[in-house]
Amino acid sequence: MWADGRLRYGGDYNPEQWRPEVWREDVALMRRARVNLVTVGVFAWSRLEPEPGRYTFDWLDQVLDLLHGNGIRVALATPT
């Protein structure tokens, strides 16, 4: 448990493997399952840096905003 006394429940979430249209459904299902913490970014390096020196964070911003707006906390992973 964390300082607020709530148990964290969730798992890895890999939105970079899906179209953005699917993300809202994913989050709705997470809420139904009472997920309150997901790890994001574990396998996202190729999406974050699609070519050497060019970084794309817009999709990650969208995902983080969507999760936050639905009360789901994020453990941001080190991408590999």
PDB file of N, CA and C in Angstrom:
ATOM      1  N   MET A   1       0.830  -1.184   0.000  1.00  0.00           N
ATOM      2  CA  MET A   1       0.000   0.000   0.000  1.00  0.00           C
ATOM      3  C   MET A   1       0.875   1.248   0.000  1.00  0.00           C
ATOM      4  N   TRP A   2       0.299   2.318  -0.495  1.00  0.00           N
ATOM      5  CA  TRP A   2       1.002   3.590  -0.529  1.00  0.00           C
ATOM      6  C   TRP A   2       0.505   4.485   0.589  1.00  0.00           C
ATOM      7  N   ALA A   3       1.039   5.663   0.679  1.00  0.00           N
ATOM      8  CA  ALA A   3       0.720   6.586   1.768  1.00  0.00           C
ATOM      9  C   ALA A   3      -0.778   6.858   1.899  1.00  0.00           C
ATOM     10  N   ASP A   4      -1.518   6.806   0.812  1.00  0.00           N
ATOM     11  CA  ASP A   4      -2.955   7.068   0.894  1.00  0.00           C
ATOM     12  C   ASP A   4      -3.751   5.846   1.352  1.00  0.00           C
ATOM     13  N   GLY A   5      -3.060   4.739   1.629  1.00  0.00           N
ATOM     14  CA  GLY A   5      -3.714   3.547   2.138  1.00  0.00           C
ATOM     15  C   GLY A   5      -4.369   2.669   1.094  1.00  0.00           C
ATOM     16  N   ARG A   6      -4.266   3.053  -0.176  1.00  0.00           N
ATOM     17  CA  ARG A   6      -4.898   2.275  -1.241  1.00  0.00           C
ATOM     18  C   ARG A   6      -3.922   1.252  -1.816  1.00  0.00           C
ATOM     19  N   LEU A   7      -4.412   0.075  -2.054  1.00  0.00           N
ATOM     20  CA  LEU A   7      -3.633  -0.954  -2.710  1.00  0.00           C
ATOM     21  C   LEU A   7      -3.572  -0.636  -4.204  1.00  0.00           C
ATOM     22  N   ARG A   8      -2.418  -0.765  -4.816  1.00  0.00           N
ATOM     23  CA  ARG A   8      -2.269  -0.528  -6.255  1.00  0.00           C
ATOM     24  C   ARG A   8      -2.521  -1.830  -6.995  1.00  0.00           C
ATOM     25  N   TYR A   9      -3.320  -1.727  -8.055  1.00  0.00           N
ATOM     26  CA  TYR A   9      -3.703  -2.902  -8.830  1.00  0.00           C
ATOM     27  C   TYR A   9      -3.637  -2.550 -10.311  1.00  0.00           C
ATOM     28  N   GLY A  10      -2.885  -3.328 -11.080  1.00  0.00           N
ATOM     29  CA  GLY A  10      -2.794  -3.071 -12.511  1.00  0.00           C
ATOM     30  C   GLY A  10      -1.741  -3.943 -13.163  1.00  0.00           C
ATOM     31  N   GLY A  11      -1.099  -3.412 -14.191  1.00  0.00           N
ATOM     32  CA  GLY A  11      -0.079  -4.160 -14.917  1.00  0.00           C
ATOM     33  C   GLY A  11       0.515  -3.302 -16.010  1.00  0.00           C
ATOM     34  N   ASP A  12       1.229  -3.940 -16.913  1.00  0.00           N
ATOM     35  CA  ASP A  12       1.820  -3.230 -18.047  1.00  0.00           C
ATOM     36  C   ASP A  12       0.722  -2.828 -19.029  1.00  0.00           C
ATOM     37  N   TYR A  13       0.871  -1.642 -19.593  1.00  0.00           N
ATOM     38  CA  TYR A  13      -0.021  -1.189 -20.654  1.00  0.00           C
ATOM     39  C   TYR A  13       0.861  -0.709 -21.794  1.00  0.00           C
ATOM     40  N   ASN A  14       0.614  -1.239 -22.979  1.00  0.00           N
ATOM     41  CA  ASN A  14       1.448  -0.944 -24.152  1.00  0.00           C
ATOM     42  C   ASN A  14       0.627  -0.286 -25.250  1.00  0.00           C
ATOM     43  N   PRO A  15       0.203   0.959 -25.043  1.00  0.00           N
ATOM     44  CA  PRO A  15      -0.663   1.614 -26.023  1.00  0.00           C
ATOM     45  C   PRO A  15       0.019   1.851 -27.364  1.00  0.00           C
ATOM     46  N   GLU A  16       1.346   1.873 -27.370  1.00  0.00           N
ATOM     47  CA  GLU A  16       2.061   2.111 -28.631  1.00  0.00           C
ATOM     48  C   GLU A  16       1.835   0.976 -29.631  1.00  0.00           C
ATOM     49  N   GLN A  17       1.285  -0.131 -29.173  1.00  0.00           N
ATOM     50  CA  GLN A  17       1.026  -1.260 -30.058  1.00  0.00           C
ATOM     51  C   GLN A  17      -0.369  -1.216 -30.680  1.00  0.00           C
ATOM     52  N   TRP A  18      -1.145  -0.172 -30.331  1.00  0.00           N
ATOM     53  CA  TRP A  18      -2.522  -0.075 -30.795  1.00  0.00           C
ATOM     54  C   TRP A  18      -2.812   1.303 -31.376  1.00  0.00           C
ATOM     55  N   ARG A  19      -3.841   1.372 -32.188  1.00  0.00           N
ATOM     56  CA  ARG A  19      -4.301   2.659 -32.726  1.00  0.00           C
ATOM     57  C   ARG A  19      -4.895   3.490 -31.583  1.00  0.00           C
ATOM     58  N   PRO A  20      -4.779   4.800 -31.648  1.00  0.00           N
ATOM     59  CA  PRO A  20      -5.342   5.659 -30.594  1.00  0.00           C
ATOM     60  C   PRO A  20      -6.836   5.454 -30.366  1.00  0.00           C
ATOM     61  N   GLU A  21      -7.574   5.032 -31.383  1.00  0.00           N
ATOM     62  CA  GLU A  21      -9.011   4.805 -31.222  1.00  0.00           C
ATOM     63  C   GLU A  21      -9.310   3.703 -30.201  1.00  0.00           C
ATOM     64  N   VAL A  22      -8.361   2.825 -29.976  1.00  0.00           N
ATOM     65  CA  VAL A  22      -8.542   1.697 -29.061  1.00  0.00           C
ATOM     66  C   VAL A  22      -8.290   2.110 -27.605  1.00  0.00           C
ATOM     67  N   TRP A  23      -7.521   3.171 -27.397  1.00  0.00           N
ATOM     68  CA  TRP A  23      -7.107   3.548 -26.051  1.00  0.00           C
ATOM     69  C   TRP A  23      -8.288   3.828 -25.119  1.00  0.00           C
ATOM     70  N   ARG A  24      -9.295   4.513 -25.598  1.00  0.00           N
ATOM     71  CA  ARG A  24     -10.453   4.836 -24.741  1.00  0.00           C
ATOM     72  C   ARG A  24     -11.171   3.563 -24.278  1.00  0.00           C
ATOM     73  N   GLU A  25     -11.298   2.607 -25.172  1.00  0.00           N
ATOM     74  CA  GLU A  25     -11.901   1.336 -24.790  1.00  0.00           C
ATOM     75  C   GLU A  25     -11.019   0.620 -23.763  1.00  0.00           C
ATOM     76  N   ASP A  26      -9.713   0.637 -23.984  1.00  0.00           N
ATOM     77  CA  ASP A  26      -8.783   0.035 -23.018  1.00  0.00           C
ATOM     78  C   ASP A  26      -8.984   0.627 -21.632  1.00  0.00           C
ATOM     79  N   VAL A  27      -9.042   1.948 -21.566  1.00  0.00           N
ATOM     80  CA  VAL A  27      -9.179   2.628 -20.274  1.00  0.00           C
ATOM     81  C   VAL A  27     -10.539   2.327 -19.648  1.00  0.00           C
ATOM     82  N   ALA A  28     -11.575   2.253 -20.450  1.00  0.00           N
ATOM     83  CA  ALA A  28     -12.897   1.901 -19.916  1.00  0.00           C
ATOM     84  C   ALA A  28     -12.873   0.496 -19.308  1.00  0.00           C
ATOM     85  N   LEU A  29     -12.205  -0.421 -19.963  1.00  0.00           N
ATOM     86  CA  LEU A  29     -12.088  -1.782 -19.430  1.00  0.00           C
ATOM     87  C   LEU A  29     -11.242  -1.800 -18.161  1.00  0.00           C
ATOM     88  N   MET A  30     -10.185  -0.983 -18.137  1.00  0.00           N
ATOM     89  CA  MET A  30      -9.368  -0.887 -16.926  1.00  0.00           C
ATOM     90  C   MET A  30     -10.212  -0.401 -15.752  1.00  0.00           C
ATOM     91  N   ARG A  31     -11.027   0.599 -15.996  1.00  0.00           N
ATOM     92  CA  ARG A  31     -11.877   1.140 -14.929  1.00  0.00           C
ATOM     93  C   ARG A  31     -12.864   0.083 -14.434  1.00  0.00           C
ATOM     94  N   ARG A  32     -13.442  -0.665 -15.363  1.00  0.00           N
ATOM     95  CA  ARG A  32     -14.369  -1.736 -14.960  1.00  0.00           C
ATOM     96  C   ARG A  32     -13.676  -2.774 -14.086  1.00  0.00           C
ATOM     97  N   ALA A  33     -12.388  -3.033 -14.378  1.00  0.00           N
ATOM     98  CA  ALA A  33     -11.608  -4.006 -13.607  1.00  0.00           C
ATOM     99  C   ALA A  33     -10.987  -3.378 -12.351  1.00  0.00           C
ATOM    100  N   ARG A  34     -11.236  -2.087 -12.157  1.00  0.00           N
ATOM    101  CA  ARG A  34     -10.717  -1.329 -11.007  1.00  0.00           C
ATOM    102  C   ARG A  34      -9.195  -1.214 -10.994  1.00  0.00           C
ATOM    103  N   VAL A  35      -8.614  -1.188 -12.185  1.00  0.00           N
ATOM    104  CA  VAL A  35      -7.179  -0.936 -12.317  1.00  0.00           C
ATOM    105  C   VAL A  35      -6.915   0.501 -11.896  1.00  0.00           C
ATOM    106  N   ASN A  36      -5.867   0.714 -11.093  1.00  0.00           N
ATOM    107  CA  ASN A  36      -5.540   2.074 -10.672  1.00  0.00           C
ATOM    108  C   ASN A  36      -4.064   2.420 -10.869  1.00  0.00           C
ATOM    109  N   LEU A  37      -3.302   1.507 -11.482  1.00  0.00           N
ATOM    110  CA  LEU A  37      -1.893   1.774 -11.778  1.00  0.00           C
ATOM    111  C   LEU A  37      -1.471   0.941 -12.979  1.00  0.00           C
ATOM    112  N   VAL A  38      -0.859   1.582 -13.960  1.00  0.00           N
ATOM    113  CA  VAL A  38      -0.298   0.849 -15.098  1.00  0.00           C
ATOM    114  C   VAL A  38       1.127   1.315 -15.349  1.00  0.00           C
ATOM    115  N   THR A  39       1.922   0.415 -15.859  1.00  0.00           N
ATOM    116  CA  THR A  39       3.276   0.740 -16.304  1.00  0.00           C
ATOM    117  C   THR A  39       3.203   1.019 -17.797  1.00  0.00           C
ATOM    118  N   VAL A  40       3.762   2.151 -18.208  1.00  0.00           N
ATOM    119  CA  VAL A  40       3.719   2.566 -19.612  1.00  0.00           C
ATOM    120  C   VAL A  40       5.141   2.793 -20.106  1.00  0.00           C
ATOM    121  N   GLY A  41       5.406   2.410 -21.339  1.00  0.00           N
ATOM    122  CA  GLY A  41       6.671   2.737 -21.983  1.00  0.00           C
ATOM    123  C   GLY A  41       7.705   1.637 -22.003  1.00  0.00           C
ATOM    124  N   VAL A  42       7.392   0.462 -21.491  1.00  0.00           N
ATOM    125  CA  VAL A  42       8.374  -0.611 -21.367  1.00  0.00           C
ATOM    126  C   VAL A  42       9.010  -0.963 -22.711  1.00  0.00           C
ATOM    127  N   PHE A  43       8.197  -1.093 -23.736  1.00  0.00           N
ATOM    128  CA  PHE A  43       8.703  -1.495 -25.054  1.00  0.00           C
ATOM    129  C   PHE A  43       8.540  -0.395 -26.092  1.00  0.00           C
ATOM    130  N   ALA A  44       8.527   0.856 -25.648  1.00  0.00           N
ATOM    131  CA  ALA A  44       8.141   1.970 -26.515  1.00  0.00           C
ATOM    132  C   ALA A  44       9.293   2.703 -27.190  1.00  0.00           C
ATOM    133  N   TRP A  45      10.508   2.241 -27.051  1.00  0.00           N
ATOM    134  CA  TRP A  45      11.621   3.046 -27.563  1.00  0.00           C
ATOM    135  C   TRP A  45      11.485   3.357 -29.047  1.00  0.00           C
ATOM    136  N   SER A  46      11.111   2.393 -29.854  1.00  0.00           N
ATOM    137  CA  SER A  46      11.023   2.658 -31.298  1.00  0.00           C
ATOM    138  C   SER A  46       9.906   3.640 -31.625  1.00  0.00           C
ATOM    139  N   ARG A  47       8.921   3.746 -30.778  1.00  0.00           N
ATOM    140  CA  ARG A  47       7.846   4.722 -30.978  1.00  0.00           C
ATOM    141  C   ARG A  47       8.263   6.100 -30.474  1.00  0.00           C
ATOM    142  N   LEU A  48       9.059   6.113 -29.406  1.00  0.00           N
ATOM    143  CA  LEU A  48       9.541   7.386 -28.861  1.00  0.00           C
ATOM    144  C   LEU A  48      10.637   8.008 -29.710  1.00  0.00           C
ATOM    145  N   GLU A  49      11.489   7.158 -30.316  1.00  0.00           N
ATOM    146  CA  GLU A  49      12.557   7.644 -31.203  1.00  0.00           C
ATOM    147  C   GLU A  49      12.499   6.839 -32.500  1.00  0.00           C
ATOM    148  N   PRO A  50      11.584   7.209 -33.414  1.00  0.00           N
ATOM    149  CA  PRO A  50      11.390   6.427 -34.630  1.00  0.00           C
ATOM    150  C   PRO A  50      12.595   6.425 -35.567  1.00  0.00           C
ATOM    151  N   GLU A  51      13.427   7.430 -35.453  1.00  0.00           N
ATOM    152  CA  GLU A  51      14.692   7.456 -36.197  1.00  0.00           C
ATOM    153  C   GLU A  51      15.701   8.199 -35.331  1.00  0.00           C
ATOM    154  N   PRO A  52      16.984   7.931 -35.509  1.00  0.00           N
ATOM    155  CA  PRO A  52      17.990   8.526 -34.636  1.00  0.00           C
ATOM    156  C   PRO A  52      17.853  10.052 -34.540  1.00  0.00           C
ATOM    157  N   GLY A  53      17.729  10.512 -33.307  1.00  0.00           N
ATOM    158  CA  GLY A  53      17.676  11.947 -33.051  1.00  0.00           C
ATOM    159  C   GLY A  53      16.315  12.597 -33.218  1.00  0.00           C
ATOM    160  N   ARG A  54      15.299  11.854 -33.646  1.00  0.00           N
ATOM    161  CA  ARG A  54      13.947  12.415 -33.788  1.00  0.00           C
ATOM    162  C   ARG A  54      13.036  11.746 -32.769  1.00  0.00           C
ATOM    163  N   TYR A  55      12.517  12.557 -31.862  1.00  0.00           N
ATOM    164  CA  TYR A  55      11.697  12.048 -30.761  1.00  0.00           C
ATOM    165  C   TYR A  55      10.234  12.441 -30.938  1.00  0.00           C
ATOM    166  N   THR A  56       9.344  11.534 -30.599  1.00  0.00           N
ATOM    167  CA  THR A  56       7.913  11.805 -30.681  1.00  0.00           C
ATOM    168  C   THR A  56       7.278  11.485 -29.329  1.00  0.00           C
ATOM    169  N   PHE A  57       6.789  12.514 -28.666  1.00  0.00           N
ATOM    170  CA  PHE A  57       6.164  12.337 -27.363  1.00  0.00           C
ATOM    171  C   PHE A  57       4.671  12.657 -27.382  1.00  0.00           C
ATOM    172  N   ASP A  58       4.156  13.118 -28.517  1.00  0.00           N
ATOM    173  CA  ASP A  58       2.746  13.519 -28.573  1.00  0.00           C
ATOM    174  C   ASP A  58       1.805  12.378 -28.221  1.00  0.00           C
ATOM    175  N   TRP A  59       2.060  11.187 -28.727  1.00  0.00           N
ATOM    176  CA  TRP A  59       1.208  10.041 -28.423  1.00  0.00           C
ATOM    177  C   TRP A  59       1.267   9.705 -26.935  1.00  0.00           C
ATOM    178  N   LEU A  60       2.468   9.825 -26.341  1.00  0.00           N
ATOM    179  CA  LEU A  60       2.621   9.529 -24.917  1.00  0.00           C
ATOM    180  C   LEU A  60       1.881  10.557 -24.073  1.00  0.00           C
ATOM    181  N   ASP A  61       1.948  11.818 -24.469  1.00  0.00           N
ATOM    182  CA  ASP A  61       1.185  12.861 -23.772  1.00  0.00           C
ATOM    183  C   ASP A  61      -0.306  12.537 -23.786  1.00  0.00           C
ATOM    184  N   GLN A  62      -0.805  12.100 -24.934  1.00  0.00           N
ATOM    185  CA  GLN A  62      -2.227  11.761 -25.052  1.00  0.00           C
ATOM    186  C   GLN A  62      -2.604  10.607 -24.134  1.00  0.00           C
ATOM    187  N   VAL A  63      -1.777   9.580 -24.108  1.00  0.00           N
ATOM    188  CA  VAL A  63      -2.047   8.409 -23.274  1.00  0.00           C
ATOM    189  C   VAL A  63      -2.005   8.790 -21.793  1.00  0.00           C
ATOM    190  N   LEU A  64      -0.996   9.552 -21.400  1.00  0.00           N
ATOM    191  CA  LEU A  64      -0.887   9.940 -19.991  1.00  0.00           C
ATOM    192  C   LEU A  64      -2.066  10.805 -19.565  1.00  0.00           C
ATOM    193  N   ASP A  65      -2.486  11.727 -20.428  1.00  0.00           N
ATOM    194  CA  ASP A  65      -3.658  12.557 -20.124  1.00  0.00           C
ATOM    195  C   ASP A  65      -4.923  11.701 -19.982  1.00  0.00           C
ATOM    196  N   LEU A  66      -5.094  10.743 -20.868  1.00  0.00           N
ATOM    197  CA  LEU A  66      -6.261   9.868 -20.828  1.00  0.00           C
ATOM    198  C   LEU A  66      -6.283   9.047 -19.539  1.00  0.00           C
ATOM    199  N   LEU A  67      -5.158   8.467 -19.187  1.00  0.00           N
ATOM    200  CA  LEU A  67      -5.086   7.670 -17.970  1.00  0.00           C
ATOM    201  C   LEU A  67      -5.334   8.539 -16.739  1.00  0.00           C
ATOM    202  N   HIS A  68      -4.661   9.669 -16.671  1.00  0.00           N
ATOM    203  CA  HIS A  68      -4.822  10.578 -15.524  1.00  0.00           C
ATOM    204  C   HIS A  68      -6.268  11.039 -15.386  1.00  0.00           C
ATOM    205  N   GLY A  69      -6.880  11.383 -16.501  1.00  0.00           N
ATOM    206  CA  GLY A  69      -8.254  11.842 -16.489  1.00  0.00           C
ATOM    207  C   GLY A  69      -9.244  10.789 -16.017  1.00  0.00           C
ATOM    208  N   ASN A  70      -8.811   9.539 -16.017  1.00  0.00           N
ATOM    209  CA  ASN A  70      -9.663   8.448 -15.576  1.00  0.00           C
ATOM    210  C   ASN A  70      -9.210   7.849 -14.246  1.00  0.00           C
ATOM    211  N   GLY A  71      -8.349   8.582 -13.553  1.00  0.00           N
ATOM    212  CA  GLY A  71      -7.944   8.168 -12.214  1.00  0.00           C
ATOM    213  C   GLY A  71      -6.977   7.004 -12.167  1.00  0.00           C
ATOM    214  N   ILE A  72      -6.273   6.769 -13.263  1.00  0.00           N
ATOM    215  CA  ILE A  72      -5.316   5.664 -13.318  1.00  0.00           C
ATOM    216  C   ILE A  72      -3.903   6.246 -13.254  1.00  0.00           C
ATOM    217  N   ARG A  73      -3.169   5.843 -12.241  1.00  0.00           N
ATOM    218  CA  ARG A  73      -1.796   6.328 -12.081  1.00  0.00           C
ATOM    219  C   ARG A  73      -0.865   5.582 -13.023  1.00  0.00           C
ATOM    220  N   VAL A  74       0.304   6.182 -13.266  1.00  0.00           N
ATOM    221  CA  VAL A  74       1.249   5.623 -14.231  1.00  0.00           C
ATOM    222  C   VAL A  74       2.624   5.488 -13.588  1.00  0.00           C
ATOM    223  N   ALA A  75       3.221   4.326 -13.804  1.00  0.00           N
ATOM    224  CA  ALA A  75       4.640   4.126 -13.511  1.00  0.00           C
ATOM    225  C   ALA A  75       5.330   4.174 -14.872  1.00  0.00           C
ATOM    226  N   LEU A  76       6.047   5.259 -15.120  1.00  0.00           N
ATOM    227  CA  LEU A  76       6.693   5.441 -16.413  1.00  0.00           C
ATOM    228  C   LEU A  76       7.981   4.640 -16.445  1.00  0.00           C
ATOM    229  N   ALA A  77       8.043   3.687 -17.358  1.00  0.00           N
ATOM    230  CA  ALA A  77       9.176   2.770 -17.448  1.00  0.00           C
ATOM    231  C   ALA A  77      10.319   3.364 -18.262  1.00  0.00           C
ATOM    232  N   THR A  78      11.475   2.758 -18.130  1.00  0.00           N
ATOM    233  CA  THR A  78      12.600   3.087 -18.986  1.00  0.00           C
ATOM    234  C   THR A  78      12.439   2.251 -20.251  1.00  0.00           C
ATOM    235  N   PRO A  79      12.198   2.892 -21.397  1.00  0.00           N
ATOM    236  CA  PRO A  79      11.939   2.126 -22.623  1.00  0.00           C
ATOM    237  C   PRO A  79      13.170   1.357 -23.099  1.00  0.00           C
ATOM    238  N   THR A  80      12.906   0.210 -23.668  1.00  0.00           N
ATOM    239  CA  THR A  80      13.986  -0.601 -24.252  1.00  0.00           C
ATOM    240  C   THR A  80      13.622  -0.967 -25.663  1.00  0.00           C
TER     241      THR A  80
END
